[in-house]
PDB file of C-alpha atoms in Angstrom:
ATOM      1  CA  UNK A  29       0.000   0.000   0.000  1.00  0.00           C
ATOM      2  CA  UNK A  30       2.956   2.644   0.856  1.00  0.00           C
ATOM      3  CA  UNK A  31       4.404   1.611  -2.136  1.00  0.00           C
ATOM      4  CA  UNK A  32       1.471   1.896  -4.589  1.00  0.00           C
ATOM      5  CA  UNK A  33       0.642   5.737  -3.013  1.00  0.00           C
ATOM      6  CA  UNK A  34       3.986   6.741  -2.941  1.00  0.00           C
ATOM      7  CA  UNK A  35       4.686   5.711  -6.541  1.00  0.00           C
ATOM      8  CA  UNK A  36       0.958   7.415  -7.568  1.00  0.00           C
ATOM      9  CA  UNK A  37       1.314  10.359  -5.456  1.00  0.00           C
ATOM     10  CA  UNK A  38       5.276  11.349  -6.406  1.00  0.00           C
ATOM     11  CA  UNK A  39       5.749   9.837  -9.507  1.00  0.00           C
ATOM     12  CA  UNK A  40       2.314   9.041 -11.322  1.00  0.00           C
ATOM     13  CA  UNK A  41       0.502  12.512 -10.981  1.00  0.00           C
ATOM     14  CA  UNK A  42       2.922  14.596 -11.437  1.00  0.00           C
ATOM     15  CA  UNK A  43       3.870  12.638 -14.851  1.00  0.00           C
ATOM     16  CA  UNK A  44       3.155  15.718 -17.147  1.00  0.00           C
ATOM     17  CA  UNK A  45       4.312  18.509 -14.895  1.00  0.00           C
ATOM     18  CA  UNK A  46       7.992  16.959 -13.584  1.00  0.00           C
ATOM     19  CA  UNK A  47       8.769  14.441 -15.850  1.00  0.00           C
ATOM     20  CA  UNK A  48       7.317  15.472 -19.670  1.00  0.00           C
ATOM     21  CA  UNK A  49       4.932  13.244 -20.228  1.00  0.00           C
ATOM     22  CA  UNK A  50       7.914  10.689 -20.421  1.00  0.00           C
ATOM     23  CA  UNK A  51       6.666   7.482 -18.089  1.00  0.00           C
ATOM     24  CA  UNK A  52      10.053   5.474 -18.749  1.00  0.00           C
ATOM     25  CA  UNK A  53      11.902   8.071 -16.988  1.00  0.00           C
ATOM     26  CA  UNK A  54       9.637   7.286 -13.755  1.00  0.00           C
ATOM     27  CA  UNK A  55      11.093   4.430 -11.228  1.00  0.00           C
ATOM     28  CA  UNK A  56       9.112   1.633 -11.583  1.00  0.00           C
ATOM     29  CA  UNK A  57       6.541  -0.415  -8.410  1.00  0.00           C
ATOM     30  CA  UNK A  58       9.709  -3.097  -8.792  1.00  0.00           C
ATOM     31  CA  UNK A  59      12.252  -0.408  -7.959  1.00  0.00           C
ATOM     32  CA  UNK A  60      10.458   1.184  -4.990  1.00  0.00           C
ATOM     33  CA  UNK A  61       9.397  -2.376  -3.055  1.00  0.00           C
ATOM     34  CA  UNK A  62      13.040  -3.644  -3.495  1.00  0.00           C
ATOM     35  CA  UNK A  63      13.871  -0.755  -0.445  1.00  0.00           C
ATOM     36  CA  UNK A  64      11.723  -2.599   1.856  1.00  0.00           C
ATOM     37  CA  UNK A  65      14.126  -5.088   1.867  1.00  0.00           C
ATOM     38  CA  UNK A  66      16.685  -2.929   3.079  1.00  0.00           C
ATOM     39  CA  UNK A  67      17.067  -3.477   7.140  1.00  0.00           C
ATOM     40  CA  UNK A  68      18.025   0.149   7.858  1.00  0.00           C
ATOM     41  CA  UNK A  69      14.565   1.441   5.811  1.00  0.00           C
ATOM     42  CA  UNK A  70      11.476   1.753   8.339  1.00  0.00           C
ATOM     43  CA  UNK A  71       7.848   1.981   6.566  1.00  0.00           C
ATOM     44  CA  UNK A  72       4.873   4.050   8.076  1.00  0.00           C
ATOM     45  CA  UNK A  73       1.411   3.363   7.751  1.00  0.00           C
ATOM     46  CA  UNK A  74      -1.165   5.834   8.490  1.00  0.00           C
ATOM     47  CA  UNK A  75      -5.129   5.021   8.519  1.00  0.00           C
ATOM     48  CA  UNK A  76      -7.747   6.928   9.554  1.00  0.00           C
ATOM     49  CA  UNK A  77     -11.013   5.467  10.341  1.00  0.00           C
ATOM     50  CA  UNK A  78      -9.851   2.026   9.124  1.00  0.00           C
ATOM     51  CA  UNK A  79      -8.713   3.507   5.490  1.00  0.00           C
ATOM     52  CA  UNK A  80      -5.190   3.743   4.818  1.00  0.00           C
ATOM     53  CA  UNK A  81      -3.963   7.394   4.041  1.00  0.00           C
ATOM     54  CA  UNK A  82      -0.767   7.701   4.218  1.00  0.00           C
ATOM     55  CA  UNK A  83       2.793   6.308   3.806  1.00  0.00           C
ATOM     56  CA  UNK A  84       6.400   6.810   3.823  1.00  0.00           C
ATOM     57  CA  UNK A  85       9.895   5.233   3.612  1.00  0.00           C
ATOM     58  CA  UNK A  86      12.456   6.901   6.153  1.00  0.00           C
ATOM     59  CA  UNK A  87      15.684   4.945   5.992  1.00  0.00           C
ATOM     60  CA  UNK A  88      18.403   5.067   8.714  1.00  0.00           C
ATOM     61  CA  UNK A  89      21.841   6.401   7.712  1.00  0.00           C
ATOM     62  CA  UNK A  90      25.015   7.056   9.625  1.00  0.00           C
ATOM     63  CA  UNK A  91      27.130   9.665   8.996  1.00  0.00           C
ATOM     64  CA  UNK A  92      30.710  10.501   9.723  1.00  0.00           C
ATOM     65  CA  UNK A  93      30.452  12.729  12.744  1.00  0.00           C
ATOM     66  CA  UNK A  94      33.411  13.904  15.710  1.00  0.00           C
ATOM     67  CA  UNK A  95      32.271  13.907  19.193  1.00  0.00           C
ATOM     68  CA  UNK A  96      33.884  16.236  21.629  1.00  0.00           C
ATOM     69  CA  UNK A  97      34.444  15.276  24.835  1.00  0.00           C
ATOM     70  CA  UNK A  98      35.243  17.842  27.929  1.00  0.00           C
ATOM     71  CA  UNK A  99      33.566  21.070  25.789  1.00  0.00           C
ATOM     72  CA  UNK A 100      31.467  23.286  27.821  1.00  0.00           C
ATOM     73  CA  UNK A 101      31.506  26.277  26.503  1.00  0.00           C
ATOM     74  CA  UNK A 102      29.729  26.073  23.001  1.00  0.00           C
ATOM     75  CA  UNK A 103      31.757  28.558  20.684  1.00  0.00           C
ATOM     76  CA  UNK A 104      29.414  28.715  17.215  1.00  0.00           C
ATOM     77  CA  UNK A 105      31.766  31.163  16.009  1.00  0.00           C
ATOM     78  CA  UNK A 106      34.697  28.663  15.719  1.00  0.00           C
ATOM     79  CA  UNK A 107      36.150  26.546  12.911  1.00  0.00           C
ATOM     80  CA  UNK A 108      35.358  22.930  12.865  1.00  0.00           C
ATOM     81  CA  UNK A 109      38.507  21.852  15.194  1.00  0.00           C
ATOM     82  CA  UNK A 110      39.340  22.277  18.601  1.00  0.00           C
ATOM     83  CA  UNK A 111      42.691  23.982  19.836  1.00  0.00           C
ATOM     84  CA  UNK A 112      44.714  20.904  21.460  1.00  0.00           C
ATOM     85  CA  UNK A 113      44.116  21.034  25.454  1.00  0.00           C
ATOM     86  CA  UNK A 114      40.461  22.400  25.648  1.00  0.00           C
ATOM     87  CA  UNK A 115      38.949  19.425  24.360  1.00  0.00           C
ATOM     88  CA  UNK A 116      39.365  15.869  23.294  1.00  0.00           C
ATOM     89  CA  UNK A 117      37.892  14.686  19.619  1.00  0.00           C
ATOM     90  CA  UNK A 118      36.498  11.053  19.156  1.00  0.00           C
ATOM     91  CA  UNK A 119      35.918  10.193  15.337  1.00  0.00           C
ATOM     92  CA  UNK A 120      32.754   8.254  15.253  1.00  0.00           C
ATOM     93  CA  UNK A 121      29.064   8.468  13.922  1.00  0.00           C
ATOM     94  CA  UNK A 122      25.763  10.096  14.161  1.00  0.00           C
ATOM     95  CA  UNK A 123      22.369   8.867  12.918  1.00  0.00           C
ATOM     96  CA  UNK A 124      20.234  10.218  10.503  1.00  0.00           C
ATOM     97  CA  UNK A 125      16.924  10.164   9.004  1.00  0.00           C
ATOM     98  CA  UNK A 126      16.595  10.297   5.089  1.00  0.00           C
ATOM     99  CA  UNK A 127      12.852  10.396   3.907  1.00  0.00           C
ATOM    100  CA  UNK A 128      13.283   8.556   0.973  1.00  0.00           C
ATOM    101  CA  UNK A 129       9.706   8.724   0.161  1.00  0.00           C
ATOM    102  CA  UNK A 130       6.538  10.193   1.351  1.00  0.00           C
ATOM    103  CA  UNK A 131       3.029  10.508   0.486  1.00  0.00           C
ATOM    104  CA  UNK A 132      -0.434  10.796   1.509  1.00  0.00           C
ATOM    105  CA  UNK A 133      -4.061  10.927  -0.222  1.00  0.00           C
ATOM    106  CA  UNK A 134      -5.252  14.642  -0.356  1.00  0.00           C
ATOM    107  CA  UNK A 135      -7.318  16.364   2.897  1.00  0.00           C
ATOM    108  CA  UNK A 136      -6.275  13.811   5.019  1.00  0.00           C
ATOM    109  CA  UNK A 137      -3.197  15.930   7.080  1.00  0.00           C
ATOM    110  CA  UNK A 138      -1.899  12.454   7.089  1.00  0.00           C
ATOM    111  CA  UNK A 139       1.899  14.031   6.107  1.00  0.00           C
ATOM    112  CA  UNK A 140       1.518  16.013   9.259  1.00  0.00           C
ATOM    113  CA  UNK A 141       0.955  12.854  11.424  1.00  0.00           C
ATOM    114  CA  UNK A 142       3.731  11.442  10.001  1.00  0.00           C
ATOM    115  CA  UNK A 143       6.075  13.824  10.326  1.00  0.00           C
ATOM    116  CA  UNK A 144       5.177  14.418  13.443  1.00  0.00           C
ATOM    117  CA  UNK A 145       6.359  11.052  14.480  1.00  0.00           C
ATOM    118  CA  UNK A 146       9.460  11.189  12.293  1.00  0.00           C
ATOM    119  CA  UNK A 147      10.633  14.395  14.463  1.00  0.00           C
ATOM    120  CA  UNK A 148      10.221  12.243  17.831  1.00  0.00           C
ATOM    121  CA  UNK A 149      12.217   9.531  15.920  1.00  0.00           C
ATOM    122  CA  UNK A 150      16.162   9.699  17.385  1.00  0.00           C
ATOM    123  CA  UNK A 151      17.859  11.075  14.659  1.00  0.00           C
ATOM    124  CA  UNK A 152      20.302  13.675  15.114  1.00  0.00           C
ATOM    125  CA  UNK A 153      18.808  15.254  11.684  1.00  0.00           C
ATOM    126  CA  UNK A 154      16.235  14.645   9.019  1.00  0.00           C
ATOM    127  CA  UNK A 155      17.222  15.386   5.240  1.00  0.00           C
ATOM    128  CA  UNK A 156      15.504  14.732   1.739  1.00  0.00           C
ATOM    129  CA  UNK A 157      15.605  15.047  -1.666  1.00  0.00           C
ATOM    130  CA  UNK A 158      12.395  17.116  -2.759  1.00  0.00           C
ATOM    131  CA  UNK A 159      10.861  16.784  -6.293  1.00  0.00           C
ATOM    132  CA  UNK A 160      10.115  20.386  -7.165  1.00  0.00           C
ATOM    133  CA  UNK A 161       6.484  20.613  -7.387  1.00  0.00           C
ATOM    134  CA  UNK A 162       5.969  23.776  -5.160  1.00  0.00           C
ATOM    135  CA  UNK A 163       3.177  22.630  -3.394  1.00  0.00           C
ATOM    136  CA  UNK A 164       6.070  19.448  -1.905  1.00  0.00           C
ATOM    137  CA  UNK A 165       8.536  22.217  -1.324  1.00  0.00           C
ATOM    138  CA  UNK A 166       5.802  24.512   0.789  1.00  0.00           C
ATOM    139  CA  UNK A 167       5.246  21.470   2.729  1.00  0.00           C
ATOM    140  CA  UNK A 168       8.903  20.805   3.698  1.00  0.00           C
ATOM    141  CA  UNK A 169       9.672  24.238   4.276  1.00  0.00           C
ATOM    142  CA  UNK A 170       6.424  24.886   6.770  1.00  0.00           C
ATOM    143  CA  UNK A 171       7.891  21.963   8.809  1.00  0.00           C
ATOM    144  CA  UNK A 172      11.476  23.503   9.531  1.00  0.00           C
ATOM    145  CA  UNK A 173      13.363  22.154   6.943  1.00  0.00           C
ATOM    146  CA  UNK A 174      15.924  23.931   5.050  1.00  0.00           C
ATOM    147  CA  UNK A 175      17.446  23.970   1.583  1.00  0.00           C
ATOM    148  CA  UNK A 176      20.908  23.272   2.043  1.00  0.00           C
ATOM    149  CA  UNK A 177      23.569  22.995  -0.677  1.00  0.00           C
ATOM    150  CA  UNK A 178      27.278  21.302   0.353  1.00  0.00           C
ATOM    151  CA  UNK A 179      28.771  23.394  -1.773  1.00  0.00           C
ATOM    152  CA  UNK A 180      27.894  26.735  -0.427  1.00  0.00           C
ATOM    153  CA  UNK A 181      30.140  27.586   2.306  1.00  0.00           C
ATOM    154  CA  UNK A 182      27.308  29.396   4.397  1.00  0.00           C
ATOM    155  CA  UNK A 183      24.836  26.315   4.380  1.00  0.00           C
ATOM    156  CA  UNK A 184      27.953  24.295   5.492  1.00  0.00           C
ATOM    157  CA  UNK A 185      28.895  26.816   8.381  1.00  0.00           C
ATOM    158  CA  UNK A 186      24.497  26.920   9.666  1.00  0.00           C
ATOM    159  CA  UNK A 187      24.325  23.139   9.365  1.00  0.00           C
ATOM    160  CA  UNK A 188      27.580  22.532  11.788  1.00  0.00           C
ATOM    161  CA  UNK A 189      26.150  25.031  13.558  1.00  0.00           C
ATOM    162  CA  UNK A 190      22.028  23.965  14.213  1.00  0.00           C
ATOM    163  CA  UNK A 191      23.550  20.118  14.773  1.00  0.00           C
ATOM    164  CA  UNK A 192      26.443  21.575  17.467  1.00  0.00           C
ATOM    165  CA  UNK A 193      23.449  23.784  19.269  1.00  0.00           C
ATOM    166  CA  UNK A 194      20.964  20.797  19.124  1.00  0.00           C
ATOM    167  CA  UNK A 195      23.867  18.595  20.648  1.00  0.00           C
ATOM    168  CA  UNK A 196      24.951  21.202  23.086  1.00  0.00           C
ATOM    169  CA  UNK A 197      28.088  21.407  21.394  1.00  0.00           C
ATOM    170  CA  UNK A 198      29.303  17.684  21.897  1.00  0.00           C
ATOM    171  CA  UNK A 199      28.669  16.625  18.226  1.00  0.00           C
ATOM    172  CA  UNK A 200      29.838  18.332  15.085  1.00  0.00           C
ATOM    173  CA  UNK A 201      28.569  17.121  11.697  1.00  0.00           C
ATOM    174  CA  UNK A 202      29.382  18.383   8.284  1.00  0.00           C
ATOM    175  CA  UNK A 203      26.993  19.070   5.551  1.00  0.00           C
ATOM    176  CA  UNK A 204      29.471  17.209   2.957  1.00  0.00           C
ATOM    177  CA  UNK A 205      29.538  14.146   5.253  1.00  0.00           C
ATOM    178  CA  UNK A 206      25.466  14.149   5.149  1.00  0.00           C
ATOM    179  CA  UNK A 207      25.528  14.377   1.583  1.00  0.00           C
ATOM    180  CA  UNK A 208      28.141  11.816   1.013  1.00  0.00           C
ATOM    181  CA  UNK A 209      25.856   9.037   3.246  1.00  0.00           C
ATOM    182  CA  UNK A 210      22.480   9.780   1.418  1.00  0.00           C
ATOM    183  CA  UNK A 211      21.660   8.348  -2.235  1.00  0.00           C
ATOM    184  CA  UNK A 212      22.945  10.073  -4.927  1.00  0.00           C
ATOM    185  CA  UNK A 213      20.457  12.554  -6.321  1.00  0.00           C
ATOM    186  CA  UNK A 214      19.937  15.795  -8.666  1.00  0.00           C
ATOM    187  CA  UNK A 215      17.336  16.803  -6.843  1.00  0.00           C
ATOM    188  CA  UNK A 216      17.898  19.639  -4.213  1.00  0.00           C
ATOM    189  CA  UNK A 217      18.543  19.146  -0.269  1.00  0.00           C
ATOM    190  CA  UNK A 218      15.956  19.666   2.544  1.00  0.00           C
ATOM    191  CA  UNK A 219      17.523  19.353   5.897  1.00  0.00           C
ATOM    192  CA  UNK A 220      15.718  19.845   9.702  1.00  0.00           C
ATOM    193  CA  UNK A 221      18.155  19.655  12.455  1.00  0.00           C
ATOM    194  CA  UNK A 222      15.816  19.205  15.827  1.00  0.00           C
ATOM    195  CA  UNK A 223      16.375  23.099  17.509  1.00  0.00           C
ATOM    196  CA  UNK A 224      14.486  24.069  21.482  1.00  0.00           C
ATOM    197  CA  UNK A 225      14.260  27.535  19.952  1.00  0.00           C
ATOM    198  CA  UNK A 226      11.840  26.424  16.851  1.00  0.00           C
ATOM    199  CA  UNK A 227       8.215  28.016  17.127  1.00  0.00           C
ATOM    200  CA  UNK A 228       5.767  25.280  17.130  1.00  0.00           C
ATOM    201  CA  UNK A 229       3.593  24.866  13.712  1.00  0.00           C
ATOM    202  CA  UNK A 230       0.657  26.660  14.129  1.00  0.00           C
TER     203      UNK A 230
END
């Protein structure tokens, strides 16, 4: 069922407006239900009153990640490493969250149940790659999440920086590591880093 709305919802209806009318450029049923066999993908289910509304694929990555023992004192301001004596450096990993596909039937607010419970899942970040229907974008962006590029040095400097505040400064994560754990995609990169200071969605 996730795999027969997702593949409607993303792929199917917007045929014409994303993809030119051309259907053999759209990933096939096969392609999508061979990631459920994956161990580190998790599939969500939503129904309401019985009927099944919503659905999404959200697999679990790690990325490379330091973790600084002994810091106190959070200082956003400096560069990624630590002057030797004030802190100690353990190369390790982080988890992540990559929505590799969502999708739910129309009226239903079933995408903000589930993302709802992806935020309360314990990743240290959630990241996707939108299609670039507007309406998918609006969504993304009303939730928090950012459009972040690896290659521009500011979006590298706010991600080290929302993932070091989140972690109160014991964990610092680079936007090129992120990029080089998720699947390869042109699309662009939407990235929510969990933050104490982030107004609730009204």
């Amino acid at each position: 069922e996730v795999v027969e709305l997702c593949h409607r919802r993303i792929y199917k209806e917007n045929l014409e407006s994303l993809w030119d009318g051309e259907a053999e450029k759209l990933p096939t049923l096969e392609t999508i239900e061979a990631k459920l066999f994956d161990e580190e993908m998790k599939v969500l289910h939503v129904t309401q009153d019985g009927k099944f509304t919503g659905g999404a694929l959200v697999k679990e990555l790690s990325v490379k990640a330091r973790h600084v023992e002994g810091s106190s004192n959070l200082n956003l301001a400096a560069p990624a490493h630590h002057h030797p004596g004030t802190s100690t450096e353990i190369l390790g990993t982080t988890t992540v969250g990559y929505i590799d596909s969502m999708a739910s039937e129309e009226k239903t607010q079933s995408g903000r149940v589930m993302w709802d419970f992806m935020t309360g899942m314990p990743f240290i970040c959630l990241a996707c790659h939108s299609i670039l229907r507007q309406k998918t974008v609006d969504f993304w962006q009303a939730r928090g999440m950012r459009h972040m590029d690896p290659s521009n040095e500011k979006d590298c400097t706010a991600f080290r920086q929302l993932v070091m505040v989140h972690t109160m400064g014991k964990v610092i994560c680079e936007l090129k590591d992120l990029q080089e754990a998720l699947p390869k995609s042109k699309l662009p990169l939407f990235v929510w880093v969990p933050s104490r200071f982030t107004e609730e969605d009204e």
